[in-house]
Amino acid sequence: MTITGRVFLFGHDIDTDAIIPARYLNSFELEHLKKHCMEDADPSFAAKVKPGDIMVAGKNFGCGSSREHAPLAIKAAGISCVIAESFARIFYRNAINIGLPILEVSLEGLVKDGDLISVNLENGTVFVKDKELKAQAFPEELMAIIRAGGLINYVKKELKAGETYAK
Amino acid sequence: MGQTLAEKILAGHSSKSTVRPNDFVMAKVDLVLGNDITAPVAINEFLRLEAKKVFNKEKIALVCDHFTPNKDIQAAEQVKYVREFARKHEITHFYDVGLMGIEHCLIPELGLAKPGDLIIGADSHTCTYGALGAFATGVGSTDMASAMALGKAWFRVPLTQRFNYTGKLKLFVSGKDLILFTLGVIGVDGARYQAMEFGGKTIDDLSVEARLTMANMAIEAGAKAGLFAADKKTVAFLKSAGQNVAEIKPDPDASYYKVYDFDVSELEPQVAFPHLPENSKNVGEAKGIKIDQVVIGSCTNGRIEDLREAAFILRGRKVNKNVRLIVIPGTQKIYLQAMAEGLLQTFVEAGAAVSTPTCGPCLGGHMGILASGEVALSTTNRNFVGRMGHPRSEVYLSGPYVAAASAVAGEIIHPKEVL
């Protein structure tokens, strides 16, 4: 499946307080999170973002808190994929667990805000103008979670398959 | 070949005798932790899993510490949701107002994090327990939910970076200064996906409290965990928490991705400038920066030793009239200890506000929010844009000595200048 979307460009070290400020963590309703997504980095983001848009950032995207509200807010805002040079560990794990598509590849200097780019999520290819960029492949262990549509579906399958609880 | 602390613990909790960096392991966890912000999301996911019960009601800790005592109706609803889940599943370690403390101060105090343990927590500062020789790492709510059902989680074995410190620390220099200095060297993604292992003569001489401060901020370098060998001091610390534990250390021939050797005998107290913890400089370079608020507390520096350091400076002095000083003991036990030692009296007489334990101001939640243009100096762990309030406020980070001295001076200052 290839997605085409408008780019929202962010810099390096975008932290989870920028993605969803802690003052809004008194609720995890998706509509509430969506309304305040990226508020302290770009106050107009929530008003401008449209379903299918693509977020592009530099290194260490999602650093800071473990709050799953961060990838949830981005997903709720309609972002189809986050492309970053690198991701902070917990954000990376959370995005995979909740089924927010992410790709690890640097688009530095290649795109600006509002550009249209395309992404093939299956093979991790990003199409920027006449260029094709390959994202870092996911290890097989993570692909299994991604294919299941997130950790809950994955674990549910495991529970059904007779996996016993740890003693 | 030998193993690092991280490798040893991950191997010990999986079915493998040894593991190597980048191996994937499904490992049993000794404790699953959540708070009033992350647990509600986890409980929702737990319900979606359709698991009938939690894997072990004694190995789950739910600590309502972030927006408590409830800051507003929505926060109250979230805590109520956690409380009802805890009651239904008879969670042993559920801590509500009156008993709760800041989770990463409380868990070590209760003896719930031990050398060799594998702990996950839906809170990024779960890495704090690495100070006790545990492999402890922050995860999200979905991971927490899954682990509450299964009692295990998947891990990619991290590479380990080793940090050796030598030299006797100067007066007013402690764990916070060591970790801020280290973050300044390696940056906020300097240990991304990796484990940090701390050691050396300076660390041997450091208190367990100061080690907890250091391990706490491993996440600020992007690390998965920040580990210390468990030595005699660790054993004694946990003995007072009612646990008899053994020492553990990495193998002498363990293999490290990188090794840093720091002589810290000349290290000055550190201050991290806005808006990243890696922006650390000698306190002298921050001299004269006017501040509106000082916060002393948090999972980073809310322990008794931190309060003693602050009180040492504040005794017989007054907080500057242009500064609001907020002191937050990390747990009820620390609060009582501070009371018994007369520290709370010192704070109040100096003109500080003393709060019940809460994460509150550290994350701009409540109990000390900054207005636009205001500047804070805080013993907390993050100084991101808007972290403690308005997006146009600024946060500097330091240890308790510098924070207390600066509260007296009204500007950032070296503690020796106010004594």
XYZ file of C-alpha atoms in Angstrom:
586
model
C 0.000 0.000 0.000
C 1.384 3.385 -0.967
C 0.268 6.454 0.936
C 0.676 9.969 -0.394
C 0.489 12.846 2.022
C 1.553 16.373 2.822
C 4.672 16.831 4.908
C 4.697 18.413 8.363
C 8.361 19.028 9.028
C 9.880 19.083 12.525
C 13.469 19.262 13.802
C 15.685 17.133 16.025
C 14.900 15.883 19.554
C 11.154 16.511 19.343
C 10.159 15.522 22.869
C 6.917 14.064 24.158
C 6.083 17.337 25.938
C 6.086 18.980 22.507
C 3.959 16.178 21.037
C 1.384 16.270 23.825
C 2.053 18.611 26.766
C 1.632 16.968 30.165
C -1.020 19.501 31.156
C -3.388 17.630 28.813
C -2.696 14.179 30.226
C -5.653 14.413 32.575
C -7.614 12.603 29.858
C -6.768 10.024 27.239
C -9.839 10.622 25.064
C -8.561 10.632 21.485
C -10.491 13.792 20.522
C -8.879 15.607 23.450
C -5.363 14.400 22.564
C -5.862 15.245 18.885
C -6.862 18.812 19.713
C -3.582 19.445 21.557
C -1.202 17.399 19.399
C 2.103 19.235 18.756
C 0.665 22.303 20.486
C 3.909 23.612 21.982
C 5.940 22.928 18.814
C 3.407 24.291 16.309
C 0.214 25.725 17.834
C -1.564 25.649 14.455
C -0.818 21.965 13.812
C -4.130 20.543 15.052
C -6.108 22.958 12.891
C -4.022 22.331 9.768
C -3.448 18.576 9.837
C -5.580 16.385 7.557
C -5.984 12.615 7.490
C -3.150 11.031 5.538
C -0.588 13.747 6.239
C 2.950 12.630 6.972
C 5.173 13.817 9.800
C 8.896 14.170 9.045
C 11.533 14.853 11.698
C 15.203 14.660 12.542
C 17.004 12.545 15.112
C 15.647 11.231 18.430
C 11.964 11.848 17.707
C 9.735 11.281 20.719
C 12.384 11.566 23.419
C 11.368 12.076 27.036
C 8.325 10.580 28.684
C 6.909 7.095 28.222
C 3.424 8.538 27.653
C 1.650 6.512 25.016
C -0.570 9.558 24.634
C 2.145 10.893 22.283
C 1.811 8.332 19.463
C -1.931 8.122 20.235
C -2.291 11.879 19.675
C -0.365 11.713 16.397
C -2.446 8.770 15.214
C -5.668 10.466 16.281
C -4.643 13.585 14.359
C -4.747 11.456 11.222
C -1.026 11.268 10.524
C -0.477 8.243 8.287
C 3.212 7.769 9.009
C 6.035 9.365 10.996
C 9.390 9.412 9.239
C 12.406 10.351 11.346
C 16.153 10.043 11.124
C 15.898 8.157 14.424
C 13.356 7.544 17.174
C 13.690 7.584 20.934
C 13.350 4.051 22.245
C 10.069 4.192 24.151
C 8.294 6.158 21.418
C 9.487 3.592 18.854
C 8.159 0.738 20.959
C 4.862 2.515 21.667
C 4.284 3.367 18.005
C 4.699 -0.276 17.015
C 2.547 -1.440 19.910
C -0.379 0.828 19.001
C -0.006 0.428 15.234
C 1.206 3.913 14.290
C 3.368 3.454 11.169
C 6.911 4.770 11.592
C 9.933 4.676 9.317
C 13.521 5.354 10.265
C 15.269 7.249 7.464
C 16.736 10.736 7.163
C 14.980 13.141 4.786
C 17.152 16.048 5.885
C 17.310 18.742 3.229
C 15.000 16.800 0.917
C 11.573 18.023 1.968
C 9.856 21.125 3.260
C 6.523 21.765 4.931
C 3.616 21.052 2.618
C 5.527 18.906 0.081
C 3.702 15.863 -1.192
C 5.603 12.616 -0.617
C 4.710 8.954 -0.922
C 5.492 6.035 1.345
C 5.261 2.312 0.788
C 4.840 0.882 4.267
C 5.261 -2.745 3.242
C 8.788 -2.395 1.934
C 9.715 0.804 3.801
C 10.333 2.968 0.748
C 9.902 6.725 0.747
C 9.426 8.520 -2.575
C 10.539 12.136 -2.542
C 10.336 13.871 -5.934
C 12.574 11.698 -8.128
C 14.328 9.997 -5.209
C 13.632 6.649 -3.569
C 14.853 6.176 -0.013
C 14.950 2.912 1.884
C 14.073 3.011 5.571
C 15.755 0.847 8.184
C 14.107 -2.593 8.024
C 12.266 -3.835 11.115
C 13.597 -7.023 12.753
C 11.382 -10.075 12.189
C 10.261 -10.066 15.848
C 8.801 -6.593 15.443
C 7.326 -7.323 12.025
C 5.196 -9.983 13.711
C 3.694 -7.328 16.008
C 3.279 -4.864 13.144
C 1.534 -7.487 10.990
C -0.837 -8.293 13.842
C -1.777 -4.605 13.943
C -0.182 -3.943 17.306
C 0.792 -5.640 20.544
C -2.712 -6.244 21.890
C -3.783 -8.247 18.834
C -0.465 -10.052 18.888
C -0.733 -11.026 22.558
C -4.393 -11.929 22.183
C -3.418 -14.428 19.519
C -0.780 -15.806 21.861
C -3.299 -16.091 24.704
C -5.716 -17.922 22.389
C -2.955 -20.252 21.228
C -2.798 -21.524 24.780
C 0.046 -19.446 26.131
C -0.095 -19.857 29.891
C 0.333 -17.098 32.384
C 3.716 -16.791 34.013
C 3.721 -18.187 37.506
C 33.109 -14.031 27.096
C 31.722 -12.201 30.098
C 28.510 -10.265 30.315
C 27.559 -6.762 31.297
C 24.991 -6.233 34.047
C 22.247 -5.697 31.462
C 23.137 -8.903 29.612
C 23.313 -10.938 32.818
C 19.907 -9.852 34.004
C 18.165 -10.281 30.649
C 19.698 -13.741 30.211
C 18.664 -14.674 33.742
C 15.032 -13.824 33.027
C 14.787 -15.553 29.668
C 15.349 -19.163 28.768
C 18.890 -18.426 27.605
C 22.112 -18.900 29.550
C 23.831 -16.000 27.818
C 22.570 -13.265 25.567
C 24.334 -10.911 23.178
C 23.459 -7.386 22.102
C 20.613 -7.243 19.565
C 19.240 -10.666 20.568
C 15.483 -10.625 21.120
C 14.326 -12.236 24.331
C 10.938 -12.856 25.877
C 11.685 -12.366 29.544
C 9.792 -12.740 32.802
C 9.400 -9.514 34.731
C 9.652 -9.105 38.498
C 7.599 -5.921 38.691
C 5.222 -4.041 36.406
C 4.692 -0.400 37.341
C 2.243 2.296 36.317
C 1.058 5.689 37.525
C -2.159 7.712 37.420
C -1.422 8.960 33.883
C -0.175 5.793 32.218
C -2.124 3.124 34.121
C -5.589 4.250 32.907
C -4.475 3.754 29.293
C -2.937 0.401 30.266
C -6.117 -0.716 32.014
C -8.104 0.028 28.845
C -5.677 -2.088 26.824
C -5.783 -4.823 29.460
C -9.565 -4.966 28.996
C -9.111 -5.221 25.224
C -6.838 -8.206 25.821
C -9.750 -9.966 27.506
C -7.363 -11.425 30.076
C -9.300 -12.698 33.068
C -6.778 -11.748 35.700
C -3.404 -10.193 36.272
C -0.415 -12.542 36.206
C 0.500 -11.859 39.838
C -1.212 -9.299 42.046
C 1.920 -8.869 44.149
C 4.124 -7.980 41.198
C 2.176 -5.007 39.947
C 2.629 -1.552 41.445
C 0.140 1.234 40.783
C 1.280 4.544 42.209
C -0.959 7.583 41.822
C 1.647 10.305 42.026
C 1.495 12.586 38.993
C -1.662 14.702 39.253
C -2.373 13.832 42.877
C -3.792 14.980 45.212
C -6.219 15.218 42.291
C -5.637 18.474 40.467
C -8.978 18.590 38.662
C -12.072 16.538 37.893
C -10.517 14.710 34.955
C -7.456 13.757 37.019
C -9.777 12.549 39.765
C -11.616 10.360 37.265
C -8.347 8.821 36.109
C -7.264 7.986 39.654
C -10.729 6.566 40.353
C -10.331 4.310 37.328
C -6.979 3.039 38.623
C -8.341 2.628 42.165
C -11.286 0.542 40.970
C -8.999 -1.687 38.904
C -6.650 -2.112 41.870
C -9.546 -3.117 44.127
C -11.042 -5.502 41.602
C -7.748 -7.290 41.019
C -6.627 -6.958 44.665
C -3.378 -5.318 43.622
C -1.092 -5.485 46.671
C 1.013 -2.473 45.799
C -1.574 0.182 45.066
C -0.642 3.554 46.543
C -3.145 6.380 46.807
C -2.993 9.787 48.506
C -1.746 9.433 52.060
C 0.379 6.398 51.328
C 1.720 7.228 47.930
C 5.009 8.881 47.189
C 6.751 9.733 43.960
C 6.958 6.254 42.429
C 10.718 6.148 41.911
C 11.351 7.319 45.465
C 8.723 4.949 46.851
C 9.568 1.667 45.069
C 13.201 1.513 46.316
C 12.077 2.513 49.815
C 9.579 -0.381 49.855
C 12.254 -2.827 48.756
C 10.357 -3.617 45.547
C 13.407 -3.206 43.307
C 16.293 -5.564 43.996
C 19.651 -6.401 42.439
C 19.181 -8.642 39.428
C 15.467 -7.842 39.043
C 13.892 -7.159 35.672
C 11.399 -4.330 35.988
C 9.262 -2.494 33.474
C 7.277 0.603 34.207
C 4.975 2.811 32.206
C 7.048 5.770 33.230
C 10.280 6.721 31.542
C 12.139 7.220 34.827
C 11.694 3.559 35.755
C 15.401 3.353 34.890
C 16.015 4.765 38.405
C 16.160 1.225 39.875
C 19.321 0.532 37.911
C 21.014 2.211 40.871
C 20.161 -0.913 42.882
C 21.504 -3.296 40.251
C 18.133 -3.985 38.606
C 17.497 -3.869 34.873
C 14.632 -1.426 34.897
C 13.235 0.284 31.858
C 10.418 2.568 30.825
C 7.738 1.304 28.465
C 4.345 2.526 27.308
C 0.904 1.640 28.548
C 0.282 -1.139 26.020
C 3.459 -2.910 27.095
C 2.350 -2.482 30.682
C -1.055 -3.989 29.875
C 0.472 -6.959 28.116
C 2.917 -7.571 30.959
C 0.135 -7.315 33.549
C -1.524 -10.230 31.750
C 1.485 -12.314 30.769
C 4.121 -11.486 33.368
C 6.651 -11.078 30.630
C 7.726 -8.724 27.899
C 9.969 -8.709 24.851
C 13.337 -7.005 24.936
C 16.073 -6.379 22.455
C 19.325 -6.850 24.372
C 21.040 -3.457 24.346
C 24.682 -2.665 23.747
C 26.264 -1.335 26.925
C 28.327 1.793 27.349
C 30.538 1.878 30.423
C 31.139 5.095 32.371
C 34.034 5.078 34.851
C 34.468 7.969 37.248
C 37.556 8.597 39.359
C 38.588 11.336 41.742
C 37.196 12.736 44.956
C 34.245 15.039 44.395
C 34.483 18.629 45.556
C 32.120 20.001 48.176
C 28.653 20.736 46.672
C 29.178 18.245 43.832
C 27.052 15.092 43.811
C 25.156 12.586 41.700
C 23.117 15.200 39.853
C 26.276 17.013 38.780
C 27.867 13.762 37.585
C 24.883 12.838 35.441
C 24.362 16.360 34.051
C 28.048 16.468 33.172
C 27.782 13.047 31.494
C 24.722 14.138 29.510
C 26.700 17.169 28.389
C 29.385 14.875 26.999
C 27.222 12.282 25.241
C 24.037 14.251 24.464
C 20.337 13.471 24.731
C 20.607 10.567 22.321
C 24.124 9.526 23.301
C 22.950 6.175 24.675
C 19.790 5.711 22.615
C 18.624 2.053 22.773
C 21.680 1.231 24.913
C 22.397 0.483 28.529
C 24.615 2.790 30.544
C 26.720 1.084 33.195
C 28.251 3.339 35.846
C 31.259 2.501 37.977
C 34.683 3.526 39.264
C 36.068 4.689 42.588
C 33.917 7.814 42.690
C 30.789 5.714 42.279
C 31.940 3.271 44.988
C 32.126 6.251 47.336
C 28.761 7.637 46.265
C 25.637 7.102 48.387
C 22.804 4.939 47.084
C 20.636 8.083 46.968
C 23.107 9.824 44.651
C 23.254 6.708 42.467
C 19.455 6.739 42.234
C 19.691 10.326 40.988
C 22.176 9.296 38.305
C 20.323 6.194 37.138
C 17.115 8.230 37.052
C 18.479 10.445 34.286
C 19.881 7.665 32.061
C 16.691 8.108 30.016
C 17.777 11.703 29.349
C 20.570 10.197 27.225
C 17.998 7.984 25.503
C 19.222 4.931 27.423
C 17.153 1.827 27.957
C 18.633 1.361 31.415
C 21.293 2.858 33.679
C 22.937 0.250 35.855
C 25.194 0.159 38.882
C 26.776 -2.883 40.487
C 25.046 -3.787 43.746
C 27.667 -3.455 46.483
C 27.733 -3.350 50.303
C 25.943 0.008 50.255
C 23.149 -1.401 48.096
C 22.791 -4.392 50.395
C 22.589 -2.107 53.448
C 20.096 0.214 51.734
C 17.787 -2.695 50.922
C 18.254 -4.215 54.359
C 16.604 -1.093 55.770
C 13.763 -1.777 53.312
C 13.405 -5.273 54.743
C 15.154 -7.147 51.940
C 18.151 -9.430 52.190
C 19.918 -9.316 48.861
C 23.257 -10.318 47.414
C 25.781 -8.132 45.625
C 26.009 -8.380 41.855
C 28.482 -6.943 39.404
C 29.339 -7.215 35.720
C 31.872 -9.823 34.617
C 35.410 -8.417 34.497
C 35.709 -9.473 30.855
C 32.347 -8.040 29.805
C 32.312 -6.431 26.413
C 31.336 -2.778 26.076
C 30.329 -0.810 23.017
C 32.151 2.218 24.399
C 34.070 3.033 27.573
C 34.355 6.518 29.046
C 36.850 7.393 31.782
C 36.168 10.639 33.593
C 38.402 12.224 36.231
C 35.815 14.247 38.149
C 38.061 15.596 40.910
C 37.814 19.106 39.461
C 34.140 18.911 38.452
C 32.129 22.009 39.352
C 28.415 21.964 40.236
C 26.490 21.704 36.970
C 23.511 23.583 35.584
C 21.637 22.456 32.449
C 20.369 25.372 30.367
C 17.032 25.397 28.523
C 15.727 23.442 26.640
C 17.637 20.146 26.848
C 19.268 18.308 29.760
C 22.424 17.980 27.650
C 23.027 21.757 27.865
C 25.019 21.411 31.076
C 27.651 23.948 32.079
C 29.621 24.847 35.170
C 27.447 26.800 37.593
C 29.758 29.789 37.146
C 28.586 30.161 33.563
C 25.006 30.543 34.767
C 25.902 33.140 37.406
C 23.510 36.062 37.533
C 20.605 34.433 35.717
C 17.517 35.730 37.546
C 14.970 33.138 38.626
C 11.303 33.322 39.601
C 10.849 29.852 41.070
C 12.920 27.021 42.512
C 11.636 23.469 42.876
C 13.485 20.981 45.084
C 12.085 17.475 44.831
C 11.014 14.922 42.167
C 12.048 11.337 41.425
C 15.467 12.766 40.625
C 16.190 14.719 43.814
C 13.357 14.230 46.292
C 15.150 11.918 48.722
C 16.259 12.612 52.286
C 19.856 13.284 51.291
C 18.646 15.897 48.789
C 16.532 17.609 51.429
C 19.487 17.583 53.841
C 21.639 19.267 51.213
C 18.994 21.940 50.619
C 18.475 22.497 54.343
C 22.231 22.802 54.891
C 22.160 25.894 52.662
C 18.823 27.301 53.828
C 19.366 27.009 57.589
C 19.204 30.514 59.035
C 18.731 32.104 55.606
C 15.723 33.502 53.756
C 14.441 32.795 50.299
C 14.877 35.870 48.106
C 11.704 37.972 47.968
C 11.541 37.596 44.179
C 11.647 33.801 44.297
C 9.050 31.130 45.127
C 10.714 28.057 46.616
C 8.739 24.810 46.562
C 10.136 21.786 48.414
C 8.569 18.375 47.832
C 9.689 15.360 49.884
C 9.455 12.279 47.654
C 7.519 10.002 49.989
C 5.668 10.075 53.302
C 8.612 8.323 54.961
C 10.997 10.967 53.649
C 8.518 13.624 54.790
C 8.486 12.197 58.322
C 12.264 11.842 58.378
C 12.647 15.450 57.230
C 10.252 16.491 59.968
C 12.170 14.539 62.620
C 15.443 16.108 61.505
C 13.974 19.619 61.577
C 14.444 20.081 57.845
C 10.818 21.019 57.210
C 11.055 23.701 59.881
C 14.167 25.058 58.183
C 12.349 25.215 54.849
C 9.253 26.915 56.189
C 11.276 29.393 58.247
C 13.273 30.226 55.132
C 10.044 31.067 53.355
C 9.605 27.929 51.270
C 6.350 26.106 50.568
C 6.524 22.456 51.555
C 4.214 20.100 49.680
C 2.916 16.594 50.154
C 4.638 14.140 47.767
C 3.662 14.634 44.113
C 5.294 14.788 40.689
C 3.178 17.952 40.178
C 5.396 20.795 39.002
C 8.111 18.663 37.367
C 5.899 17.993 34.369
C 3.868 21.184 34.528
C 0.991 19.278 36.065
C 0.085 21.308 39.136
C 1.556 22.717 42.374
C 3.806 25.339 40.814
C 3.146 26.098 37.135
C 5.215 28.782 35.404
C 3.718 31.830 33.669
C 4.999 33.063 30.306
C 8.481 34.515 30.495
C 9.178 33.036 33.929
C 12.402 31.240 34.733
C 12.758 28.275 37.086
C 15.720 26.454 38.522
C 14.697 22.930 39.379
C 16.219 19.745 40.739
C 13.974 17.783 38.355
C 15.034 15.964 35.202
C 13.727 17.743 32.099
C 13.855 21.294 30.820
C 12.035 20.864 27.520
C 9.963 23.734 26.102
C 6.854 24.140 28.261
C 7.889 21.371 30.634
C 6.913 23.231 33.804
C 4.221 25.456 32.404
C 3.863 28.117 29.730
C 5.657 27.299 26.454
C 7.526 30.580 26.842
C 8.841 29.795 30.317
C 12.345 28.461 30.880
C 13.744 25.730 33.112
C 17.324 25.291 34.326
C 18.301 22.041 36.048
C 20.700 21.554 38.965
C 21.263 19.618 42.163
C 19.788 20.649 45.542
C 22.811 22.655 46.766
C 22.765 24.995 43.783
C 18.962 25.166 43.787
C 18.793 26.149 47.460
C 21.622 28.670 47.187
C 20.038 30.240 44.117
C 16.679 30.515 45.888
C 18.447 32.613 48.534
C 20.341 34.740 46.043
C 17.442 35.234 43.599
C 19.746 34.231 40.780
C 21.746 31.176 39.847
C 24.834 31.045 42.014
C 27.532 28.713 43.340
C 26.582 27.546 46.859
C 29.911 28.721 48.316
C 28.907 32.304 47.518
C 25.913 32.313 49.857
C 27.569 30.585 52.816
